[in-house]
Coordinates of C-alpha atoms and ligand atoms in Angstrom, one line a residue:
M1 CA 119.7 132.8 125.3
S2 CA 118.3 129.8 123.8
S3 CA 115.1 128.7 124.8
P4 CA 114.9 125.5 127.2
A5 CA 114.6 122.2 125.2
V6 CA 110.7 121.1 124.7
P7 CA 110.2 118.0 126.7
D8 CA 110.7 114.5 124.9
Y9 CA 107.4 113.0 125.4
S10 CA 108.2 109.8 123.9
A11 CA 107.3 107.5 126.3
V12 CA 103.8 108.0 128.4
V13 CA 102.6 106.8 131.6
S14 CA 100.3 103.8 130.8
A15 CA 97.2 103.3 132.6
T16 CA 99.1 100.6 135.1
G17 CA 101.7 103.0 135.9
F18 CA 104.3 101.8 133.8
L19 CA 106.3 104.1 131.3
R20 CA 105.5 103.1 128.2
P21 CA 107.3 104.1 124.6
R22 CA 105.4 106.2 122.8
A23 CA 103.5 104.9 119.2
S24 CA 105.2 106.2 116.1
R25 CA 103.9 109.5 114.2
S26 CA 106.1 108.7 111.2
T27 CA 104.3 108.9 108.2
E28 CA 107.6 107.1 106.3
L29 CA 107.7 104.1 108.3
F30 CA 103.9 103.5 108.1
H31 CA 104.5 104.0 104.4
D32 CA 107.4 101.3 104.2
H33 CA 105.1 98.7 105.9
L34 CA 101.7 99.0 104.3
S35 CA 103.8 98.6 101.1
T36 CA 104.8 95.1 102.0
S37 CA 101.4 94.2 103.9
R38 CA 99.3 92.0 102.3
R39 CA 96.3 91.1 104.8
L40 CA 94.6 94.1 106.4
L41 CA 92.1 94.7 108.6
V42 CA 90.2 97.9 109.0
L43 CA 87.9 99.0 111.8
I44 CA 86.1 102.1 111.1
G45 CA 83.7 104.2 113.4
A46 CA 81.7 107.5 113.0
G47 CA 84.7 109.4 112.8
L48 CA 85.3 108.7 109.4
S49 CA 81.6 110.1 108.1
A50 CA 82.6 113.5 110.4
A51 CA 83.9 114.9 107.1
S52 CA 80.7 114.0 105.5
G53 CA 78.5 116.4 108.1
L54 CA 77.6 113.4 110.2
P55 CA 77.9 113.6 114.2
T56 CA 79.8 111.1 116.1
F57 CA 78.3 109.0 118.9
R58 CA 80.5 110.7 121.9
G59 CA 82.1 113.4 122.6
Q60 CA 80.8 116.8 121.1
G61 CA 78.7 115.0 118.3
G62 CA 77.0 112.4 121.0
L63 CA 74.2 114.7 122.1
W64 CA 70.8 114.9 120.0
R65 CA 68.2 117.2 121.4
K66 CA 69.4 117.1 125.0
H67 CA 69.0 113.5 124.7
D68 CA 72.5 111.5 124.8
A69 CA 73.1 109.6 121.9
K70 CA 73.8 106.3 123.7
Q71 CA 70.9 106.1 126.1
L72 CA 68.3 106.1 122.9
S73 CA 70.7 103.2 120.8
T74 CA 68.9 100.8 123.6
P75 CA 65.9 97.9 123.2
A76 CA 64.8 99.8 126.3
A77 CA 64.7 103.3 125.0
F78 CA 62.5 102.1 122.0
E79 CA 60.1 100.1 124.5
D80 CA 59.7 103.3 126.7
D81 CA 59.4 105.7 124.0
P82 CA 59.3 104.6 120.4
A83 CA 58.7 107.8 118.7
L84 CA 61.3 109.5 120.6
V85 CA 63.7 106.8 119.3
W86 CA 62.1 107.0 115.6
T87 CA 62.3 110.7 115.5
F88 CA 65.8 110.4 116.6
Y89 CA 66.6 107.8 113.6
L90 CA 64.4 109.4 111.0
E91 CA 66.9 112.8 111.4
R92 CA 70.0 110.6 111.3
I93 CA 68.5 108.9 108.1
R94 CA 67.9 111.9 106.1
A95 CA 71.0 113.7 107.3
A96 CA 72.6 110.1 105.7
K97 CA 70.7 110.8 102.3
D98 CA 72.0 114.3 102.1
A99 CA 75.5 113.1 103.2
K100 CA 78.1 111.8 100.3
P101 CA 81.3 109.5 100.9
N102 CA 84.4 111.5 101.8
A103 CA 88.0 111.0 100.7
G104 CA 88.1 108.5 103.4
H105 CA 85.4 106.4 102.5
L106 CA 87.0 106.2 98.5
A107 CA 90.7 106.1 99.5
L108 CA 89.7 102.6 102.0
V109 CA 87.4 101.4 98.6
E110 CA 90.3 101.8 96.7
L111 CA 92.5 100.0 99.3
A112 CA 90.1 96.7 98.9
E113 CA 90.4 96.9 95.3
K114 CA 94.2 96.9 95.5
R115 CA 94.6 94.5 98.4
E116 CA 92.5 91.3 97.7
G117 CA 93.4 90.4 101.3
C118 CA 92.0 93.7 102.8
L119 CA 89.2 93.3 105.2
T120 CA 87.0 96.4 106.8
I121 CA 84.9 96.0 109.4
S122 CA 82.6 99.2 109.8
M123 CA 80.7 100.2 112.9
N124 CA 78.6 102.6 111.2
I125 CA 75.3 102.5 109.6
D126 CA 75.4 105.2 107.4
G127 CA 75.3 104.1 104.0
L128 CA 78.5 105.8 102.9
S129 CA 81.0 103.1 102.5
E130 CA 78.0 101.4 100.3
R131 CA 77.9 104.4 98.1
A132 CA 81.2 104.6 98.1
R133 CA 81.0 101.3 96.2
H134 CA 83.0 99.1 98.8
A135 CA 83.2 95.7 97.8
A136 CA 80.7 93.7 99.7
S137 CA 82.8 90.8 99.8
Q138 CA 85.3 93.2 101.8
I139 CA 83.2 94.5 104.2
H140 CA 81.0 93.9 107.3
F141 CA 78.5 96.0 108.7
L142 CA 78.6 95.1 112.6
H143 CA 76.0 97.2 113.4
G144 CA 73.4 97.0 110.7
S145 CA 72.0 100.1 108.5
L146 CA 70.1 103.0 109.0
F147 CA 68.2 101.8 105.5
D148 CA 66.9 98.2 107.2
V149 CA 64.1 97.8 109.0
K150 CA 63.3 95.1 111.9
C151 CA 60.2 93.8 113.9
N152 CA 60.7 94.8 117.5
K153 CA 58.9 91.2 118.6
C154 CA 59.3 88.8 115.6
D155 CA 62.6 88.0 113.2
L156 CA 61.1 90.0 110.3
L157 CA 64.1 92.1 108.5
L158 CA 63.7 94.6 105.4
R159 CA 66.3 95.7 103.6
D160 CA 66.7 98.8 101.2
A161 CA 63.6 99.4 99.2
E162 CA 61.6 97.0 101.1
A163 CA 62.6 98.7 104.0
D164 CA 62.1 102.0 102.4
T165 CA 58.6 101.3 101.5
A166 CA 57.5 99.5 104.8
L167 CA 58.7 103.3 106.3
Q168 CA 56.7 105.4 104.0
P169 CA 54.5 106.1 107.1
L170 CA 57.1 107.9 108.9
L171 CA 59.2 109.2 106.2
V172 CA 56.3 111.3 104.9
Q173 CA 55.9 112.9 108.1
P174 CA 57.1 116.5 108.0
P175 CA 60.6 116.7 110.0
E176 CA 59.3 119.5 112.1
S177 CA 56.4 117.5 113.4
P178 CA 55.9 115.8 116.4
L179 CA 55.9 111.7 115.9
Q180 CA 53.1 109.8 117.6
Q181 CA 53.8 106.1 118.4
S182 CA 50.2 106.0 116.2
N183 CA 52.8 106.8 113.2
I184 CA 54.8 104.1 113.5
P185 CA 54.0 101.1 111.3
H186 CA 53.2 97.3 112.7
C187 CA 55.3 94.5 111.8
P188 CA 53.7 93.3 107.9
K189 CA 54.7 89.7 109.3
C190 CA 53.6 89.0 112.8
H191 CA 51.5 92.0 113.0
V192 CA 51.7 92.3 116.5
G193 CA 55.3 94.3 116.9
L194 CA 56.5 97.4 115.9
L195 CA 59.0 98.2 112.9
R196 CA 62.2 99.6 114.3
P197 CA 65.7 100.7 112.9
G198 CA 67.5 97.5 111.5
V199 CA 70.5 98.3 113.8
V200 CA 72.3 96.6 116.2
W201 CA 71.6 98.2 119.8
F202 CA 73.7 98.1 123.1
T203 CA 72.9 94.6 124.4
E204 CA 71.5 93.3 121.3
P205 CA 74.0 90.4 119.8
I206 CA 75.6 90.8 116.6
P207 CA 74.6 88.5 113.4
S208 CA 76.2 85.0 114.4
G209 CA 77.1 84.3 110.9
M210 CA 79.0 87.5 110.6
L211 CA 81.0 87.0 113.8
R212 CA 81.7 83.7 112.2
S213 CA 83.1 85.0 109.4
I214 CA 85.1 87.6 110.5
H215 CA 86.9 85.0 113.5
A216 CA 87.5 82.7 110.9
W217 CA 89.1 85.6 108.5
I218 CA 91.2 86.7 111.5
E219 CA 92.3 83.1 112.3
A220 CA 93.1 82.1 108.4
D221 CA 96.8 82.3 107.2
P222 CA 99.1 83.7 106.6
V223 CA 99.4 86.6 109.6
I224 CA 97.6 90.0 109.7
D225 CA 100.2 92.4 108.6
T226 CA 98.2 96.1 109.7
M227 CA 95.4 96.9 112.1
L228 CA 94.1 100.2 110.6
V229 CA 91.6 101.9 113.1
V230 CA 90.0 105.0 111.9
G231 CA 87.8 107.1 113.9
T232 CA 86.4 105.3 116.8
S233 CA 86.5 105.6 120.1
A234 CA 87.3 102.0 120.3
E235 CA 84.7 101.7 123.7
V236 CA 82.3 99.6 122.1
Y237 CA 82.8 95.5 122.0
P238 CA 82.6 93.3 120.2
A239 CA 84.3 95.6 117.6
T240 CA 87.2 96.9 120.1
A241 CA 88.0 93.3 120.6
Y242 CA 88.9 93.1 117.1
I243 CA 92.2 95.3 117.5
E244 CA 93.6 92.9 120.0
G245 CA 92.5 90.4 117.8
A246 CA 94.5 91.4 115.0
R247 CA 97.7 92.3 117.3
K248 CA 97.7 88.6 118.4
R249 CA 97.7 87.1 114.3
G250 CA 101.2 89.9 114.1
A251 CA 99.6 93.0 113.2
R252 CA 100.9 96.2 113.9
V253 CA 98.3 98.7 114.6
A254 CA 97.4 102.3 113.0
A255 CA 95.1 104.6 114.6
V256 CA 93.9 107.8 112.8
N257 CA 92.0 110.0 115.1
I258 CA 91.2 113.6 115.5
E259 CA 91.5 113.7 118.9
Q260 CA 95.3 113.4 121.0
E261 CA 96.1 109.7 121.7
D262 CA 94.6 108.3 124.7
P263 CA 97.1 105.8 125.8
A264 CA 94.4 103.7 128.1
L265 CA 92.3 103.3 125.3
L266 CA 94.0 101.1 122.4
G267 CA 97.0 100.1 124.1
L268 CA 99.3 101.0 121.0
E269 CA 102.8 100.0 121.4
E270 CA 106.4 101.3 119.8
Q271 CA 106.0 99.0 116.7
D272 CA 102.5 100.8 116.1
W273 CA 101.2 104.3 114.7
Y274 CA 99.4 106.9 116.0
F275 CA 98.1 109.7 113.6
Q276 CA 96.0 112.6 114.8
G277 CA 94.3 114.4 112.3
D278 CA 90.8 113.9 110.0
A279 CA 90.2 110.6 109.0
A280 CA 89.2 112.2 105.4
E281 CA 92.2 114.1 104.8
L282 CA 94.7 111.6 106.7
V283 CA 93.6 108.3 105.4
P284 CA 94.2 108.8 101.5
Q285 CA 97.7 110.2 102.5
L286 CA 98.4 107.3 104.6
L287 CA 97.2 104.7 101.9
E288 CA 99.1 106.2 99.4
P289 CA 101.7 103.6 98.7
V290 CA 98.9 101.4 97.6
I291 CA 96.1 103.5 96.3
G292 CA 98.5 106.3 94.7
R293 CA 97.0 109.9 94.6
G294 CA 94.1 109.4 92.7
A295 CA 91.4 109.3 95.5
S296 CA 89.1 112.0 94.7
V297 CA 85.4 113.1 96.0
E298 CA 83.5 113.7 93.2
Ligands
LIG1 C1 87.3 111.7 114.1 C2 86.9 112.7 113.5 C3 87.4 112.8 112.2 C4 85.7 112.5 115.0 N1 88.4 112.3 111.7 N2 88.3 110.8 114.1 C5 77.7 96.0 130.4 C6 75.9 95.8 129.8 C7 76.0 95.6 128.3 C8 76.5 95.5 127.3 C9 77.6 95.4 127.9 C10 78.3 95.6 129.3 N3 79.7 95.4 129.0 C11 79.7 95.5 127.7 C12 79.0 95.0 126.9 C13 78.8 95.1 125.5 C14 78.3 96.5 124.9 C15 79.6 97.3 125.0 O1 80.4 97.3 124.2 N4 79.6 98.0 125.9 C16 80.3 99.1 126.1 C17 80.2 100.6 125.9 C18 81.0 98.8 127.5 N5 78.4 96.0 123.3 C19 76.9 95.5 123.1 O2 75.8 95.6 123.7 C20 77.1 94.5 121.7 N6 76.5 93.5 121.6 C21 76.9 92.6 121.9 O3 78.2 92.5 122.8 O4 76.3 91.3 122.1 C22 76.7 90.6 123.2 C23 76.7 91.0 124.7 C24 75.3 91.3 125.3 C25 75.1 91.7 126.6 C26 76.1 91.9 127.5 C27 77.3 91.2 126.9 C28 77.6 91.0 126.0 C29 76.6 95.8 120.7 C30 76.8 96.9 120.4 C31 76.1 97.5 119.4 C32 76.6 99.4 119.9 N7 75.2 100.2 118.6 C33 75.7 101.4 118.3 C34 74.3 102.0 117.9 C35 74.1 101.5 116.5 C36 73.2 102.2 115.9 C37 73.3 103.9 115.8 O5 74.5 104.1 115.1 O6 72.6 104.0 115.8 O7 76.8 101.6 117.5 S1 76.1 102.3 119.9 C38 77.3 103.4 118.7 O8 78.6 103.1 119.3 C39 77.2 102.7 117.7 C40 78.6 102.8 116.8 O9 78.7 102.2 116.1 C41 79.6 102.2 118.0 C42 81.1 102.9 118.2 O10 81.0 104.5 118.3 P1 82.3 104.7 117.6 O11 81.9 104.7 115.8 O12 83.2 104.4 118.1 O13 82.0 106.4 117.8 P2 82.2 107.3 118.9 O14 81.6 108.7 118.6 O15 82.5 106.7 120.1 O16 83.9 108.1 118.4 C43 83.9 108.6 117.3 C44 85.4 108.9 117.1 O17 85.9 109.6 115.9 C45 85.9 109.6 118.3 O18 87.1 109.0 118.9 C46 86.7 111.0 117.7 O19 87.6 111.4 117.9 C47 86.8 110.6 116.4 N8 86.6 111.4 115.3 N9 85.8 113.7 114.2 C48 89.0 111.3 112.7 N10 87.2 113.9 111.4

């Protein structure tokens, strides 16, 4: 006796209760579309770096020593307990220094090299796209960098080597010894504030020049062909709004995520794609028509 037919879930009930066609899973159709795509917007989140061993923000990776990572990423948390927040970030700085870009990062670098009209918006602060040599003119780091520091009172911003020097009193602390507030360096400019991570926390504005530049790119001609959304829960604004922004400019959206599609989140439609799996594996495969099979991790 033949087994009952597998139900066809090609339609899912949307958050509003209407039946909606499901996004495509076809790599072949995506490859066809990508081959003719000239302007592409890519949004990357913590899931891209998961295969490099770095924890994500929400879900299983979102708990750090019993603290919710989201709660620690606020100016209020730093005001309350700067030593705790710095302990969290120092651990992440050390982990990011030890991590290596994966095949997903490298594939996106190659995509940018092969497609002048490709812009990447990264929410990641881990430095892995930079280390993969993503062209600086084709990527914006919306949430700053783990390797920068700012003052919590004035406008001081120190980058890379300067930040590293300023942070030496913290970096020389043995990772296992508890950090005291007295260990945190004061701002070398105003001498009043404390140095803090050079990242954008909840309720803080993204640098306005960066926002203007992204807006101008989205509104420029010709239309956007493809919006690739990789390894993000798409819960944080303004990053998430760029998906809709690209769609309004004509883009078909392709999402890559290890979890099953959540129809309420991305609002994917019939002309879009959803690929479930590890970004480090899937992104190079999806980009093959443009980058070939070359992208490999050293
Ligand atoms: C894989 C995988 C694998 C896993 N392969 N996939 C009410 C009050 C106050 C503010 C707001 C409010 N309503 C809205 C706001 C604005 C707020 C916001 O968006 N809040 C929402 C949560 C509702 N946004 C802001 O405050 C922003 N500023 C702003 O808007 O200014 C104007 C304004 C101010 C005040 C009010 C209103 C407007 C700033 C946002 C800054 C976010 N900063 C952080 C911390 C950065 C520093 C740090 O990293 O420590 O950025 S929060 C955190 O979330 C971090 C991330 O970049 C960001 C996004 O997370 P991401 O990348 O999506 O990670 P996850 O963990 O969420 O998801 C990982 C995904 O990967 C999952 O889907 C997995 O399934 C998947 N995955 N393994 C593929 N191997």
